[in-house]
XYZ file of C-alpha atoms in Angstrom:
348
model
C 88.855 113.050 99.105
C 87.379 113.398 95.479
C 85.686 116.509 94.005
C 87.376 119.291 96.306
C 86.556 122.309 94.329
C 88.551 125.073 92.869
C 91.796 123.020 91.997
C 92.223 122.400 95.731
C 93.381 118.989 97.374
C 90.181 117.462 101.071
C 91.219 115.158 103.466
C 89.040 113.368 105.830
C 90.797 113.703 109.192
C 90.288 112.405 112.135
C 91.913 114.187 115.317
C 92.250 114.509 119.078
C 89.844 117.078 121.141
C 88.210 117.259 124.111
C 85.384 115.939 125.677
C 82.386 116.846 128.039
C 84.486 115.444 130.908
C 87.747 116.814 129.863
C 88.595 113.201 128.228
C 90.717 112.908 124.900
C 88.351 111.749 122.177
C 88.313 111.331 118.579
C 87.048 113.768 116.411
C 86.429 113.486 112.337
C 86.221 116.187 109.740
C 87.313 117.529 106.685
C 90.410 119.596 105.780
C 90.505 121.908 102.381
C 93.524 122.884 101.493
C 93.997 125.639 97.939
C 95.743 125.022 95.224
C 99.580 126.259 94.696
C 102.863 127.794 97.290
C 100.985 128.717 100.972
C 102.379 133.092 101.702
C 105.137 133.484 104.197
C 103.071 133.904 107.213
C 100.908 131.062 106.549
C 97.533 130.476 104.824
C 94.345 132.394 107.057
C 92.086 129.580 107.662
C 87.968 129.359 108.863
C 86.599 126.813 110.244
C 83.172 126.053 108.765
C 80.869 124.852 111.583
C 77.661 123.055 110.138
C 74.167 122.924 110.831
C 72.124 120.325 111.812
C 72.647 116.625 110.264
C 71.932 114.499 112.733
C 72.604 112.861 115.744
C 74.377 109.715 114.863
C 77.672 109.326 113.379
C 76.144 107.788 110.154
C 74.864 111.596 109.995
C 78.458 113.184 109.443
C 79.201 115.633 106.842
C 82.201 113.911 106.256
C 80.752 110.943 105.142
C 77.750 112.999 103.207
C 77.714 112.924 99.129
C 77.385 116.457 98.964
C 79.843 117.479 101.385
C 81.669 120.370 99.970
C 78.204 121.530 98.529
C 77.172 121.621 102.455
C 79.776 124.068 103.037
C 78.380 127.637 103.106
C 81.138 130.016 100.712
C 83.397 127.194 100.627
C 84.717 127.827 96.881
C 85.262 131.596 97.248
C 87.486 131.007 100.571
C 89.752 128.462 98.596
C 89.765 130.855 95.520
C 91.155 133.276 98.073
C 93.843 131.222 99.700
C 92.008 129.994 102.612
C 92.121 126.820 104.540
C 88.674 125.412 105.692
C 88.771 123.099 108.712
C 85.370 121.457 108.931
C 84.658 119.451 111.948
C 81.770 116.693 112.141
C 81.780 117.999 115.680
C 81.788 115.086 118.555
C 79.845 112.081 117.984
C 79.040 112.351 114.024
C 81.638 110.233 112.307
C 82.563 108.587 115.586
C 81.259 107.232 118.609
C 78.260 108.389 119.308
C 75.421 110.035 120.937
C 76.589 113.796 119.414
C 76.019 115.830 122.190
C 73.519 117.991 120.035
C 73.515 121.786 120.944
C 75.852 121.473 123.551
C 78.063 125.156 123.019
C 80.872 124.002 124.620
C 81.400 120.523 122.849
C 80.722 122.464 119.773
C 83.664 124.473 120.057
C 86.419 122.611 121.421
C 85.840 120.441 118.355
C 85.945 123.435 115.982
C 88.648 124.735 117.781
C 90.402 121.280 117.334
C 90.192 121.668 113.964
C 91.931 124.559 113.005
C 94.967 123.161 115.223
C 94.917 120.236 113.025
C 94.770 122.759 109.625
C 97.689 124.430 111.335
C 100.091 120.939 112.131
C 98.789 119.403 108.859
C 101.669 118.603 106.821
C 101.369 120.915 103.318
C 98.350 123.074 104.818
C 100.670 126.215 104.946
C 98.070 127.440 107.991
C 98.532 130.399 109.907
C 97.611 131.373 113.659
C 95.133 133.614 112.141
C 91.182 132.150 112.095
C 87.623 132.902 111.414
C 85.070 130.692 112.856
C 81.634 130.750 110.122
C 78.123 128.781 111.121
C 74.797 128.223 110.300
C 72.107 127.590 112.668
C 73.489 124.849 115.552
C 76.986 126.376 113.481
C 76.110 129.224 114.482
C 75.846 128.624 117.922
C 79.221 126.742 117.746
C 80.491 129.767 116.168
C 79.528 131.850 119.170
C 80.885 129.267 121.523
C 84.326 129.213 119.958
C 84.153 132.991 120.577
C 83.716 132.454 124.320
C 86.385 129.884 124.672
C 88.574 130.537 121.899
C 91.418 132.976 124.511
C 91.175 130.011 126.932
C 90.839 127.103 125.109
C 93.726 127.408 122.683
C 95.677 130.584 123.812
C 98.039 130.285 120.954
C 95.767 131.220 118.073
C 94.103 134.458 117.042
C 90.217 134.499 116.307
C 89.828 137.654 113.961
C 86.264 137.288 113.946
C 82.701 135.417 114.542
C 80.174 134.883 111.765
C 77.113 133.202 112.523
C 74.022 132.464 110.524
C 70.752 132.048 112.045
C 72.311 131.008 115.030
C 70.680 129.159 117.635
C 71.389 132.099 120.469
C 68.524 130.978 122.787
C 67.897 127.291 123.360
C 65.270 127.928 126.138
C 62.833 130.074 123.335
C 63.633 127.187 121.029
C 62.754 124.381 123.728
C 59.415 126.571 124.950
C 58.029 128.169 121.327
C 59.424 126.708 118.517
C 58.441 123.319 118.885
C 54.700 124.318 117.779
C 56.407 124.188 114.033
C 57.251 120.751 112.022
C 61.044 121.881 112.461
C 60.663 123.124 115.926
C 59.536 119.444 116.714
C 62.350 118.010 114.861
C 64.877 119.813 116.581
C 63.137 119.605 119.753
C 63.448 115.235 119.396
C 66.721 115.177 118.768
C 67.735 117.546 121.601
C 66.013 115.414 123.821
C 67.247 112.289 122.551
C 70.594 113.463 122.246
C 70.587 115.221 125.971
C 69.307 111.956 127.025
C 72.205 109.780 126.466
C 74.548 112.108 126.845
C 73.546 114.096 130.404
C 71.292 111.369 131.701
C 68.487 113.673 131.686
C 65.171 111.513 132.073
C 63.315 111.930 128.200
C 60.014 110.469 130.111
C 59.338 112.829 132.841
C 58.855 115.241 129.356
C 57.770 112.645 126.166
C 54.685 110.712 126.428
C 55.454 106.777 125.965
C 54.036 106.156 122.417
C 55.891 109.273 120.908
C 59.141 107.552 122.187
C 59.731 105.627 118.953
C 58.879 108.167 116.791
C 61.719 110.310 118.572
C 63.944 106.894 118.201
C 63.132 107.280 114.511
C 64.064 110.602 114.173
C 67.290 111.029 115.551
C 68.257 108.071 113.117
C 67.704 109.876 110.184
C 70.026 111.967 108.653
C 69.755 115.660 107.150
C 71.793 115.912 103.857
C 69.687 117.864 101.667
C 66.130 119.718 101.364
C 64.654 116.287 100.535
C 65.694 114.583 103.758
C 63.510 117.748 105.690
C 60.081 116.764 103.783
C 61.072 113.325 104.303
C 61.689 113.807 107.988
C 58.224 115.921 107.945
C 56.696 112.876 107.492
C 58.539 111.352 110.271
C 57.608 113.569 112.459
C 53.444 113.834 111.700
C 52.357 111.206 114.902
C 53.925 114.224 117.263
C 51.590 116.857 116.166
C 49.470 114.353 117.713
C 51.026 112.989 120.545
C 54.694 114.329 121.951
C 55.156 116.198 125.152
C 54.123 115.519 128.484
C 54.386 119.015 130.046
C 53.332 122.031 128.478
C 57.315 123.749 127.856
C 60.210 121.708 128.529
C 62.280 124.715 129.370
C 60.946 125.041 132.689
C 61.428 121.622 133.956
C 64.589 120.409 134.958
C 67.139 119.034 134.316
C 66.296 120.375 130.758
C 65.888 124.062 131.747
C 69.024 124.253 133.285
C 70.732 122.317 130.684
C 69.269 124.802 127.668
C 70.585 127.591 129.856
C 74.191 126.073 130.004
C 73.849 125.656 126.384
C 72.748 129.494 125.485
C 75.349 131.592 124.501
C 76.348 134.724 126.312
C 78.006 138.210 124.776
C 81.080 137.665 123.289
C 83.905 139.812 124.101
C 83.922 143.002 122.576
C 87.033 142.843 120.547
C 85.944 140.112 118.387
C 83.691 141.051 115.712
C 80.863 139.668 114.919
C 78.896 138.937 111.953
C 75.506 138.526 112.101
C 73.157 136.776 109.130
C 69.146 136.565 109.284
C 66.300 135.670 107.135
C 63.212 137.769 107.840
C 61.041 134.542 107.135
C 62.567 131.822 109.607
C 60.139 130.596 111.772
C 62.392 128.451 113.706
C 65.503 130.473 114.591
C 62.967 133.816 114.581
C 64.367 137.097 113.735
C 63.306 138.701 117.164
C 65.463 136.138 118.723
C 68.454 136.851 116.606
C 67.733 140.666 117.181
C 67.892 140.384 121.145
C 71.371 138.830 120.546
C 72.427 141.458 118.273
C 71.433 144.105 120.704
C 73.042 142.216 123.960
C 76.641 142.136 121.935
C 76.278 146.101 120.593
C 75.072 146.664 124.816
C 78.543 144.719 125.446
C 80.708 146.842 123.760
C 80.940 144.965 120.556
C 80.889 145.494 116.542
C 78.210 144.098 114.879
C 77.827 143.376 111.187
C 73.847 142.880 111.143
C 72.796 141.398 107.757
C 68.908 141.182 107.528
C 67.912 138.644 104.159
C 64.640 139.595 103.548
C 62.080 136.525 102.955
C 64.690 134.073 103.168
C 63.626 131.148 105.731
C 65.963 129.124 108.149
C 67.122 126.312 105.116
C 68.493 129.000 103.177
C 70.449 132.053 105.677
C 73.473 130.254 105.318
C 73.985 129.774 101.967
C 72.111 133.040 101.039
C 74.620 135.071 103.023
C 77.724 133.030 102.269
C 79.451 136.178 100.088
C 78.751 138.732 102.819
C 80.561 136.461 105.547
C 83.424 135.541 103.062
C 83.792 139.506 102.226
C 83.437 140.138 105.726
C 86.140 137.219 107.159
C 88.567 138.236 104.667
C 88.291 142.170 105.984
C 89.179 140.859 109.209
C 92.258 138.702 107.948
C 93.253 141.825 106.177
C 93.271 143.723 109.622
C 90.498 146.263 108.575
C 88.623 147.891 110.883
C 85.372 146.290 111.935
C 82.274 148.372 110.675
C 79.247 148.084 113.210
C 75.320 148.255 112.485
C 74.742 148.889 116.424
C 73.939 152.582 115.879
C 70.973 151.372 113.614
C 70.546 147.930 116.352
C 70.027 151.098 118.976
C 67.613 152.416 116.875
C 65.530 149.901 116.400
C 65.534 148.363 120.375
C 64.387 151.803 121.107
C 61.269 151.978 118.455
């Protein structure tokens, strides 16, 4: 691929994983490889896990313009010798519905990914990897903490950095949906869970919202200018959308959200945590309940609070801090933990 920064050489991949039914199916993504001689025990590499684009393989980041701007800290990493395995995750790039928010599809792919930055002839990776998301990457992140011993025994996850991450579907399902995003999000969960579970969309959607939903999870999310354009989209559900008055206590979709939320990861991986103080769709209560579950757990926490920053933005704001932080972990220093001050705070 053209335009990899920082003097190193992108490939488009595409690669064998696991699906929902524990089927072989094809996976695409992107592989970035530095510049010059890989170090005797092999290059570290993260695996960048992205946020929302879609859910329709037109809609991979692999296929996007932009897509090493997309990537969250992606030039520092190379700069420092990294590999970055970025998977479209299941469903963007390929056959499709993506199974949208679904944790464990999520990770598997991710997972998938940094086997493939490993085998990759000239990669030069290591055992050694970092998983690093933003918002439904974030939640992927946190999945590929859960599964990562299991799933793929022979590699060792130094650490878990999530931005904004999507840690309780059910509050997103019940709340969130009052805001433009929170609709968004909330139509393409429902179309995508649709397809992919079977789960009936018109026990919950009214009938004439049905083709704005159809419209929505067609279009794509590449850049700041495909949100206002999907804003506009989206105007006829402020109107007219749901049925029922919170789809996260009707089922199949309540039990399906719960599937799909997270739990505590285990306490020797640390965790890095990144949250703006002005997201109103991942909110920073929600984000604080997780952070206080892992520190209850056992675990270290890295809490970094971005004040006034909204959802768009907590990636890319605290890219730096999570590069700074991964590399620390590569480096085998000791995780530092904020759940003294996460103690604190729970018990104001």
């Amino acid at each position: 691929m053209p335009f990899a920064p920082a003097g190193a050489e992108a490939y488009r991949v595409l690669y064998r994983s696991t699906g929902l039914q524990g089927e072989p199916i094809a996976v695409s993504g992107v592989i970035v490889v530095p510049a010059g001689p890989p170090p005797a025990g092999g290059r570290p590499i993260v695996a960048w896990a992205h946020p929302t684009t879609g859910v329709v393989p037109h809609c991979a980041p692999s296929l996007a313009l932009f897509v090493f701007q997309q990537m969250a800290g992606l030039r520092p990493l190379v700069e420092q010798g990294v590999v970055v395995a970025a998977t479209d995750y299941p469903g963007l790039g390929t056959a499709g519905p993506h199974p949208y928010l679904v944790g464990d599809s999520e990770a598997r792919a991710v997972i998938d990914s940094v086997r493939v930055a490993r085998s990759m002839p000239g990669t030069g990776g290591g055992s050694s990897f970092a998983v690093w998301g933003h918002s439904q990457g974030g939640q992927a992140a946190l999945f590929t903490g859960l599964i990562a011993k299991s799933y793929a025994p022979e590699l060792d996850l130094v650490g878990v950095a999530a931005a904004a991450p999507a840690t309780s579907l059910v509050t997103l399902m019940s709340d969130d949906f009052k805001t433009s995003g929170g609709k968004n999000l909330t139509a393409m969960t429902l179309w995508s869970w649709s397809r992919v579970f079977g789960a009936p969309i018109e026990k919950v959607v009214l009938p004439q919202a049905i083709p704005t939903v159809d419209e929505l999870a067609d279009e794509c999310i590449e850049s700041i200018f495909d949100i206002l354009l999907r804003r506009q989209t989206e105007k006829p559900l402020e109107q007219t959308f749901l049925s029922v008055p919170n789809i996260a206590t009707v089922e199949p979709w309540r039990t399906l959200a719960t599937r799909n939320t997270p739990g505590t990861l285990p306490p020797r991986i640390p965790l890095f945590l990144a949250q703006g103080t002005a997201d109103n769709l991942v909110r920073p209560e929600v984000t604080r309940a997780y952070l206080q579950r892992q520190c209850k757990a056992g675990g270290k926490v890295s809490m970094l609070w971005l004040p006034g920053v909204g959802h768009g933005f907590a990636g890319r704001d605290s890219a730096d801090m999570a590069v700074a932080w991964m590399m620390d972990r590569f480096a085998g220093r000791p995780a530092p933990s904020d759940c003294g001050e996460a103690a604190e705070a729970s018990a104001q």
